[in-house]
Amino acid sequence: MNAYTVSRLAHEAGVSVHVVRDYKVRGLLRPVARTSGGYGVFDAAALQRLCFVRAALEAGIGLDLLTRLCRALDTADGDEASARLADLCHLVERRRQALMNLETQLIELAHSTSEISA
């Protein structure tokens, strides 16, 4: 098992230790073990989740929704986790469509602006 301290996990994901600690408090990340000194130890799945959360935030997904999803994934309630994942997939699809529409409008605006300048 790859063992990660908070600082190593933060370094590997390219975030600050404050972000990792905040996500731990929110329930987005959970240590899989503790050292004899009481420090949390994380595994590769935590690194994967941290990278997922960062990507989702970059895509405009809110922390509240991500927290609910992660908590559902961490429980034995597969139905709740599946429902949360489906909701997130639908949200991502709606945002993707909105971004495609915006891109089309930006292209049209750029063309009309260049025609005015000519």
Tab-separated table of N, CA and C in Angstrom:
chain	number	residue	atom	x	y	z
A	1	MET	N	0.847	-1.183	0.000
A	1	MET	CA	0.000	0.000	0.000
A	1	MET	C	0.890	1.243	0.000
A	2	ASN	N	0.598	2.171	-0.894
A	2	ASN	CA	1.254	3.474	-0.854
A	2	ASN	C	0.645	4.267	0.287
A	3	ALA	N	1.473	4.670	1.228
A	3	ALA	CA	0.992	5.444	2.370
A	3	ALA	C	1.355	6.904	2.163
A	4	TYR	N	0.379	7.760	2.394
A	4	TYR	CA	0.560	9.198	2.213
A	4	TYR	C	0.249	9.928	3.508
A	5	THR	N	1.161	10.777	3.922
A	5	THR	CA	0.858	11.718	4.994
A	5	THR	C	0.073	12.868	4.365
A	6	VAL	N	-0.441	13.750	5.179
A	6	VAL	CA	-1.158	14.917	4.657
A	6	VAL	C	-0.260	15.709	3.722
A	7	SER	N	0.987	15.926	4.133
A	7	SER	CA	1.877	16.747	3.302
A	7	SER	C	2.238	16.050	1.998
A	8	ARG	N	2.467	14.756	2.042
A	8	ARG	CA	2.789	14.037	0.797
A	8	ARG	C	1.575	13.984	-0.123
A	9	LEU	N	0.406	13.751	0.444
A	9	LEU	CA	-0.822	13.728	-0.348
A	9	LEU	C	-1.037	15.080	-1.020
A	10	ALA	N	-0.851	16.140	-0.264
A	10	ALA	CA	-1.000	17.492	-0.812
A	10	ALA	C	0.001	17.726	-1.935
A	11	HIS	N	1.242	17.334	-1.710
A	11	HIS	CA	2.285	17.524	-2.723
A	11	HIS	C	1.953	16.760	-4.004
A	12	GLU	N	1.565	15.510	-3.870
A	12	GLU	CA	1.251	14.675	-5.039
A	12	GLU	C	0.084	15.239	-5.845
A	13	ALA	N	-0.875	15.851	-5.160
A	13	ALA	CA	-2.060	16.401	-5.835
A	13	ALA	C	-1.865	17.847	-6.266
A	14	GLY	N	-0.777	18.469	-5.820
A	14	GLY	CA	-0.526	19.856	-6.195
A	14	GLY	C	-1.398	20.860	-5.465
A	15	VAL	N	-1.735	20.538	-4.223
A	15	VAL	CA	-2.542	21.443	-3.402
A	15	VAL	C	-1.805	21.695	-2.088
A	16	SER	N	-2.323	22.608	-1.299
A	16	SER	CA	-1.705	22.885	-0.001
A	16	SER	C	-2.195	21.887	1.046
A	17	VAL	N	-1.439	21.774	2.121
A	17	VAL	CA	-1.869	20.906	3.214
A	17	VAL	C	-3.163	21.424	3.829
A	18	HIS	N	-3.386	22.731	3.751
A	18	HIS	CA	-4.629	23.305	4.282
A	18	HIS	C	-5.833	22.773	3.514
A	19	VAL	N	-5.692	22.605	2.210
A	19	VAL	CA	-6.781	22.061	1.392
A	19	VAL	C	-7.080	20.630	1.823
A	20	VAL	N	-6.046	19.819	1.983
A	20	VAL	CA	-6.243	18.427	2.402
A	20	VAL	C	-6.922	18.381	3.764
A	21	ARG	N	-6.466	19.197	4.686
A	21	ARG	CA	-7.078	19.208	6.026
A	21	ARG	C	-8.533	19.668	5.971
A	22	ASP	N	-8.815	20.671	5.150
A	22	ASP	CA	-10.187	21.152	4.995
A	22	ASP	C	-11.077	20.050	4.430
A	23	TYR	N	-10.597	19.358	3.413
A	23	TYR	CA	-11.383	18.279	2.814
A	23	TYR	C	-11.597	17.140	3.805
A	24	LYS	N	-10.616	16.891	4.658
A	24	LYS	CA	-10.765	15.860	5.680
A	24	LYS	C	-11.867	16.252	6.658
A	25	VAL	N	-11.866	17.504	7.083
A	25	VAL	CA	-12.894	17.994	8.009
A	25	VAL	C	-14.275	17.911	7.368
A	26	ARG	N	-14.374	18.238	6.084
A	26	ARG	CA	-15.653	18.207	5.372
A	26	ARG	C	-16.142	16.789	5.086
A	27	GLY	N	-15.277	15.801	5.227
A	27	GLY	CA	-15.666	14.426	4.946
A	27	GLY	C	-15.377	13.989	3.522
A	28	LEU	N	-14.631	14.798	2.787
A	28	LEU	CA	-14.269	14.424	1.418
A	28	LEU	C	-13.146	13.400	1.395
A	29	LEU	N	-12.281	13.438	2.375
A	29	LEU	CA	-11.156	12.510	2.494
A	29	LEU	C	-11.164	11.897	3.883
A	30	ARG	N	-10.778	10.618	3.926
A	30	ARG	CA	-10.686	9.945	5.221
A	30	ARG	C	-9.373	9.179	5.296
A	31	PRO	N	-8.638	9.350	6.384
A	31	PRO	CA	-7.424	8.538	6.528
A	31	PRO	C	-7.806	7.074	6.712
A	32	VAL	N	-6.954	6.192	6.203
A	32	VAL	CA	-7.221	4.758	6.344
A	32	VAL	C	-6.577	4.188	7.602
A	33	ALA	N	-5.638	4.946	8.172
A	33	ALA	CA	-4.952	4.499	9.387
A	33	ALA	C	-4.397	5.725	10.108
A	34	ARG	N	-3.824	5.467	11.259
A	34	ARG	CA	-3.180	6.522	12.051
A	34	ARG	C	-1.789	6.034	12.454
A	35	THR	N	-0.867	6.975	12.491
A	35	THR	CA	0.467	6.639	12.984
A	35	THR	C	0.422	6.548	14.502
A	36	SER	N	1.504	6.089	15.090
A	36	SER	CA	1.557	6.021	16.557
A	36	SER	C	1.453	7.413	17.172
A	37	GLY	N	1.827	8.435	16.402
A	37	GLY	CA	1.704	9.815	16.869
A	37	GLY	C	0.335	10.416	16.620
A	38	GLY	N	-0.574	9.642	16.009
A	38	GLY	CA	-1.937	10.108	15.783
A	38	GLY	C	-2.169	10.811	14.456
A	39	TYR	N	-1.155	10.832	13.595
A	39	TYR	CA	-1.318	11.476	12.293
A	39	TYR	C	-2.059	10.552	11.335
A	40	GLY	N	-2.914	11.149	10.507
A	40	GLY	CA	-3.656	10.368	9.534
A	40	GLY	C	-2.763	9.875	8.406
A	41	VAL	N	-3.031	8.656	7.957
A	41	VAL	CA	-2.326	8.062	6.826
A	41	VAL	C	-3.370	7.789	5.746
A	42	PHE	N	-3.063	8.212	4.535
A	42	PHE	CA	-3.977	8.065	3.409
A	42	PHE	C	-3.409	7.061	2.417
A	43	ASP	N	-4.283	6.510	1.579
A	43	ASP	CA	-3.847	5.546	0.573
A	43	ASP	C	-3.992	6.129	-0.832
A	44	ALA	N	-3.696	5.311	-1.837
A	44	ALA	CA	-3.770	5.759	-3.229
A	44	ALA	C	-5.188	6.161	-3.615
A	45	ALA	N	-6.183	5.519	-3.025
A	45	ALA	CA	-7.575	5.886	-3.321
A	45	ALA	C	-7.863	7.314	-2.859
A	46	ALA	N	-7.250	7.734	-1.768
A	46	ALA	CA	-7.433	9.114	-1.289
A	46	ALA	C	-6.816	10.105	-2.265
A	47	LEU	N	-5.665	9.758	-2.823
A	47	LEU	CA	-5.047	10.626	-3.826
A	47	LEU	C	-5.936	10.721	-5.061
A	48	GLN	N	-6.473	9.598	-5.483
A	48	GLN	CA	-7.379	9.597	-6.633
A	48	GLN	C	-8.615	10.451	-6.345
A	49	ARG	N	-9.164	10.317	-5.153
A	49	ARG	CA	-10.341	11.106	-4.797
A	49	ARG	C	-10.002	12.592	-4.736
A	50	LEU	N	-8.862	12.920	-4.169
A	50	LEU	CA	-8.445	14.318	-4.087
A	50	LEU	C	-8.324	14.921	-5.487
A	51	CYS	N	-7.751	14.185	-6.409
A	51	CYS	CA	-7.632	14.668	-7.794
A	51	CYS	C	-9.009	14.805	-8.441
A	52	PHE	N	-9.913	13.870	-8.148
A	52	PHE	CA	-11.285	13.951	-8.659
A	52	PHE	C	-11.981	15.199	-8.123
A	53	VAL	N	-11.864	15.438	-6.831
A	53	VAL	CA	-12.510	16.601	-6.214
A	53	VAL	C	-11.973	17.887	-6.826
A	54	ARG	N	-10.669	17.972	-7.014
A	54	ARG	CA	-10.083	19.178	-7.619
A	54	ARG	C	-10.596	19.377	-9.043
A	55	ALA	N	-10.685	18.304	-9.818
A	55	ALA	CA	-11.199	18.408	-11.188
A	55	ALA	C	-12.660	18.832	-11.182
A	56	ALA	N	-13.440	18.282	-10.264
A	56	ALA	CA	-14.856	18.638	-10.176
A	56	ALA	C	-15.020	20.104	-9.783
A	57	LEU	N	-14.222	20.563	-8.842
A	57	LEU	CA	-14.282	21.974	-8.455
A	57	LEU	C	-13.902	22.871	-9.628
A	58	GLU	N	-12.885	22.475	-10.370
A	58	GLU	CA	-12.458	23.241	-11.545
A	58	GLU	C	-13.583	23.321	-12.577
A	59	ALA	N	-14.401	22.279	-12.630
A	59	ALA	CA	-15.529	22.242	-13.561
A	59	ALA	C	-16.757	22.962	-13.016
A	60	GLY	N	-16.644	23.522	-11.809
A	60	GLY	CA	-17.748	24.291	-11.257
A	60	GLY	C	-18.706	23.505	-10.383
A	61	ILE	N	-18.338	22.294	-10.006
A	61	ILE	CA	-19.173	21.493	-9.113
A	61	ILE	C	-18.911	21.978	-7.685
A	62	GLY	N	-19.966	22.195	-6.926
A	62	GLY	CA	-19.835	22.748	-5.583
A	62	GLY	C	-19.366	21.751	-4.539
A	63	LEU	N	-18.748	22.275	-3.499
A	63	LEU	CA	-18.260	21.434	-2.409
A	63	LEU	C	-19.380	20.695	-1.694
A	64	ASP	N	-20.542	21.319	-1.567
A	64	ASP	CA	-21.653	20.649	-0.884
A	64	ASP	C	-22.058	19.380	-1.622
A	65	LEU	N	-22.198	19.484	-2.934
A	65	LEU	CA	-22.569	18.313	-3.728
A	65	LEU	C	-21.480	17.247	-3.651
A	66	LEU	N	-20.236	17.659	-3.730
A	66	LEU	CA	-19.126	16.707	-3.651
A	66	LEU	C	-19.045	16.052	-2.279
A	67	THR	N	-19.328	16.815	-1.239
A	67	THR	CA	-19.319	16.255	0.109
A	67	THR	C	-20.393	15.186	0.249
A	68	ARG	N	-21.593	15.474	-0.240
A	68	ARG	CA	-22.673	14.478	-0.171
A	68	ARG	C	-22.304	13.225	-0.964
A	69	LEU	N	-21.699	13.411	-2.131
A	69	LEU	CA	-21.289	12.272	-2.946
A	69	LEU	C	-20.244	11.435	-2.212
A	70	CYS	N	-19.220	12.073	-1.686
A	70	CYS	CA	-18.151	11.338	-1.005
A	70	CYS	C	-18.663	10.613	0.230
A	71	ARG	N	-19.545	11.246	0.956
A	71	ARG	CA	-20.110	10.571	2.137
A	71	ARG	C	-20.935	9.359	1.725
A	72	ALA	N	-21.679	9.487	0.626
A	72	ALA	CA	-22.457	8.345	0.139
A	72	ALA	C	-21.529	7.227	-0.331
A	73	LEU	N	-20.438	7.582	-0.983
A	73	LEU	CA	-19.482	6.577	-1.444
A	73	LEU	C	-18.806	5.871	-0.274
A	74	ASP	N	-18.641	6.575	0.837
A	74	ASP	CA	-17.962	6.010	2.003
A	74	ASP	C	-18.865	5.144	2.867
A	75	THR	N	-20.154	5.186	2.621
A	75	THR	CA	-21.075	4.336	3.380
A	75	THR	C	-21.387	3.092	2.560
A	76	ALA	N	-22.084	2.192	3.153
A	76	ALA	CA	-22.455	0.960	2.459
A	76	ALA	C	-23.716	1.141	1.625
A	77	ASP	N	-24.204	2.378	1.504
A	77	ASP	CA	-25.448	2.647	0.784
A	77	ASP	C	-25.172	2.826	-0.709
A	78	GLY	N	-25.144	1.723	-1.431
A	78	GLY	CA	-24.867	1.766	-2.864
A	78	GLY	C	-25.918	2.517	-3.654
A	79	ASP	N	-27.181	2.441	-3.227
A	79	ASP	CA	-28.250	3.147	-3.935
A	79	ASP	C	-28.059	4.660	-3.853
A	80	GLU	N	-27.707	5.146	-2.678
A	80	GLU	CA	-27.479	6.578	-2.494
A	80	GLU	C	-26.283	7.033	-3.325
A	81	ALA	N	-25.211	6.264	-3.299
A	81	ALA	CA	-24.021	6.620	-4.083
A	81	ALA	C	-24.338	6.622	-5.569
A	82	SER	N	-25.076	5.630	-6.034
A	82	SER	CA	-25.449	5.569	-7.455
A	82	SER	C	-26.312	6.757	-7.848
A	83	ALA	N	-27.240	7.125	-6.979
A	83	ALA	CA	-28.106	8.274	-7.265
A	83	ALA	C	-27.292	9.563	-7.319
A	84	ARG	N	-26.372	9.732	-6.394
A	84	ARG	CA	-25.522	10.936	-6.386
A	84	ARG	C	-24.642	10.989	-7.634
A	85	LEU	N	-24.088	9.845	-8.031
A	85	LEU	CA	-23.260	9.801	-9.237
A	85	LEU	C	-24.082	10.127	-10.478
A	86	ALA	N	-25.298	9.605	-10.550
A	86	ALA	CA	-26.169	9.898	-11.693
A	86	ALA	C	-26.511	11.384	-11.741
A	87	ASP	N	-26.814	11.970	-10.586
A	87	ASP	CA	-27.099	13.412	-10.529
A	87	ASP	C	-25.907	14.221	-11.020
A	88	LEU	N	-24.724	13.830	-10.596
A	88	LEU	CA	-23.517	14.547	-11.007
A	88	LEU	C	-23.274	14.391	-12.507
A	89	CYS	N	-23.498	13.208	-13.040
A	89	CYS	CA	-23.346	12.996	-14.490
A	89	CYS	C	-24.307	13.887	-15.268
A	90	HIS	N	-25.539	14.005	-14.809
A	90	HIS	CA	-26.513	14.873	-15.482
A	90	HIS	C	-26.093	16.339	-15.397
A	91	LEU	N	-25.604	16.743	-14.250
A	91	LEU	CA	-25.140	18.120	-14.083
A	91	LEU	C	-23.969	18.411	-15.017
A	92	VAL	N	-23.031	17.495	-15.100
A	92	VAL	CA	-21.876	17.676	-15.987
A	92	VAL	C	-22.336	17.772	-17.436
A	93	GLU	N	-23.283	16.949	-17.826
A	93	GLU	CA	-23.792	16.998	-19.208
A	93	GLU	C	-24.473	18.333	-19.496
A	94	ARG	N	-25.275	18.822	-18.556
A	94	ARG	CA	-25.923	20.131	-18.753
A	94	ARG	C	-24.885	21.244	-18.866
A	95	ARG	N	-23.869	21.186	-18.044
A	95	ARG	CA	-22.809	22.212	-18.107
A	95	ARG	C	-22.028	22.110	-19.413
A	96	ARG	N	-21.782	20.889	-19.857
A	96	ARG	CA	-21.070	20.692	-21.125
A	96	ARG	C	-21.858	21.307	-22.266
A	97	GLN	N	-23.162	21.079	-22.286
A	97	GLN	CA	-24.018	21.660	-23.324
A	97	GLN	C	-24.005	23.184	-23.242
A	98	ALA	N	-24.083	23.714	-22.042
A	98	ALA	CA	-24.064	25.169	-21.868
A	98	ALA	C	-22.746	25.754	-22.365
A	99	LEU	N	-21.642	25.079	-22.096
A	99	LEU	CA	-20.343	25.563	-22.570
A	99	LEU	C	-20.233	25.485	-24.089
A	100	MET	N	-20.794	24.441	-24.671
A	100	MET	CA	-20.786	24.337	-26.134
A	100	MET	C	-21.609	25.464	-26.754
A	101	ASN	N	-22.758	25.765	-26.152
A	101	ASN	CA	-23.588	26.872	-26.641
A	101	ASN	C	-22.849	28.201	-26.506
A	102	LEU	N	-22.183	28.390	-25.390
A	102	LEU	CA	-21.414	29.611	-25.184
A	102	LEU	C	-20.290	29.723	-26.210
A	103	GLU	N	-19.623	28.628	-26.484
A	103	GLU	CA	-18.547	28.638	-27.476
A	103	GLU	C	-19.081	29.046	-28.847
A	104	THR	N	-20.230	28.515	-29.232
A	104	THR	CA	-20.846	28.879	-30.509
A	104	THR	C	-21.140	30.374	-30.553
A	105	GLN	N	-21.691	30.901	-29.468
A	105	GLN	CA	-22.004	32.330	-29.415
A	105	GLN	C	-20.735	33.183	-29.468
A	106	LEU	N	-19.688	32.742	-28.814
A	106	LEU	CA	-18.425	33.483	-28.857
A	106	LEU	C	-17.840	33.506	-30.267
A	107	ILE	N	-17.922	32.393	-30.962
A	107	ILE	CA	-17.429	32.334	-32.343
A	107	ILE	C	-18.233	33.274	-33.226
A	108	GLU	N	-19.552	33.249	-33.056
A	108	GLU	CA	-20.404	34.147	-33.846
A	108	GLU	C	-20.098	35.609	-33.527
A	109	LEU	N	-19.888	35.908	-32.273
A	109	LEU	CA	-19.558	37.270	-31.864
A	109	LEU	C	-18.214	37.700	-32.451
A	110	ALA	N	-17.253	36.811	-32.437
A	110	ALA	CA	-15.937	37.124	-33.008
A	110	ALA	C	-16.050	37.390	-34.503
A	111	HIS	N	-16.864	36.599	-35.206
A	111	HIS	CA	-17.058	36.816	-36.643
A	111	HIS	C	-17.737	38.152	-36.911
A	112	SER	N	-18.765	38.460	-36.121
A	112	SER	CA	-19.471	39.725	-36.349
A	112	SER	C	-18.582	40.917	-36.006
A	113	THR	N	-17.736	40.764	-35.007
A	113	THR	CA	-16.810	41.839	-34.644
A	113	THR	C	-15.773	42.051	-35.740
A	114	SER	N	-15.278	40.971	-36.326
A	114	SER	CA	-14.278	41.116	-37.389
A	114	SER	C	-14.900	41.700	-38.652
A	115	GLU	N	-16.183	41.432	-38.888
A	115	GLU	CA	-16.866	42.017	-40.053
A	115	GLU	C	-17.057	43.519	-39.868
A	116	ILE	N	-17.309	43.944	-38.640
A	116	ILE	CA	-17.482	45.372	-38.354
A	116	ILE	C	-16.150	46.095	-38.538
A	117	SER	N	-15.063	45.459	-38.125
A	117	SER	CA	-13.733	46.070	-38.229
A	117	SER	C	-13.254	46.163	-39.671
A	118	ALA	N	-13.749	45.287	-40.536
A	118	ALA	CA	-13.262	45.243	-41.930
A	118	ALA	C	-13.803	46.345	-42.786
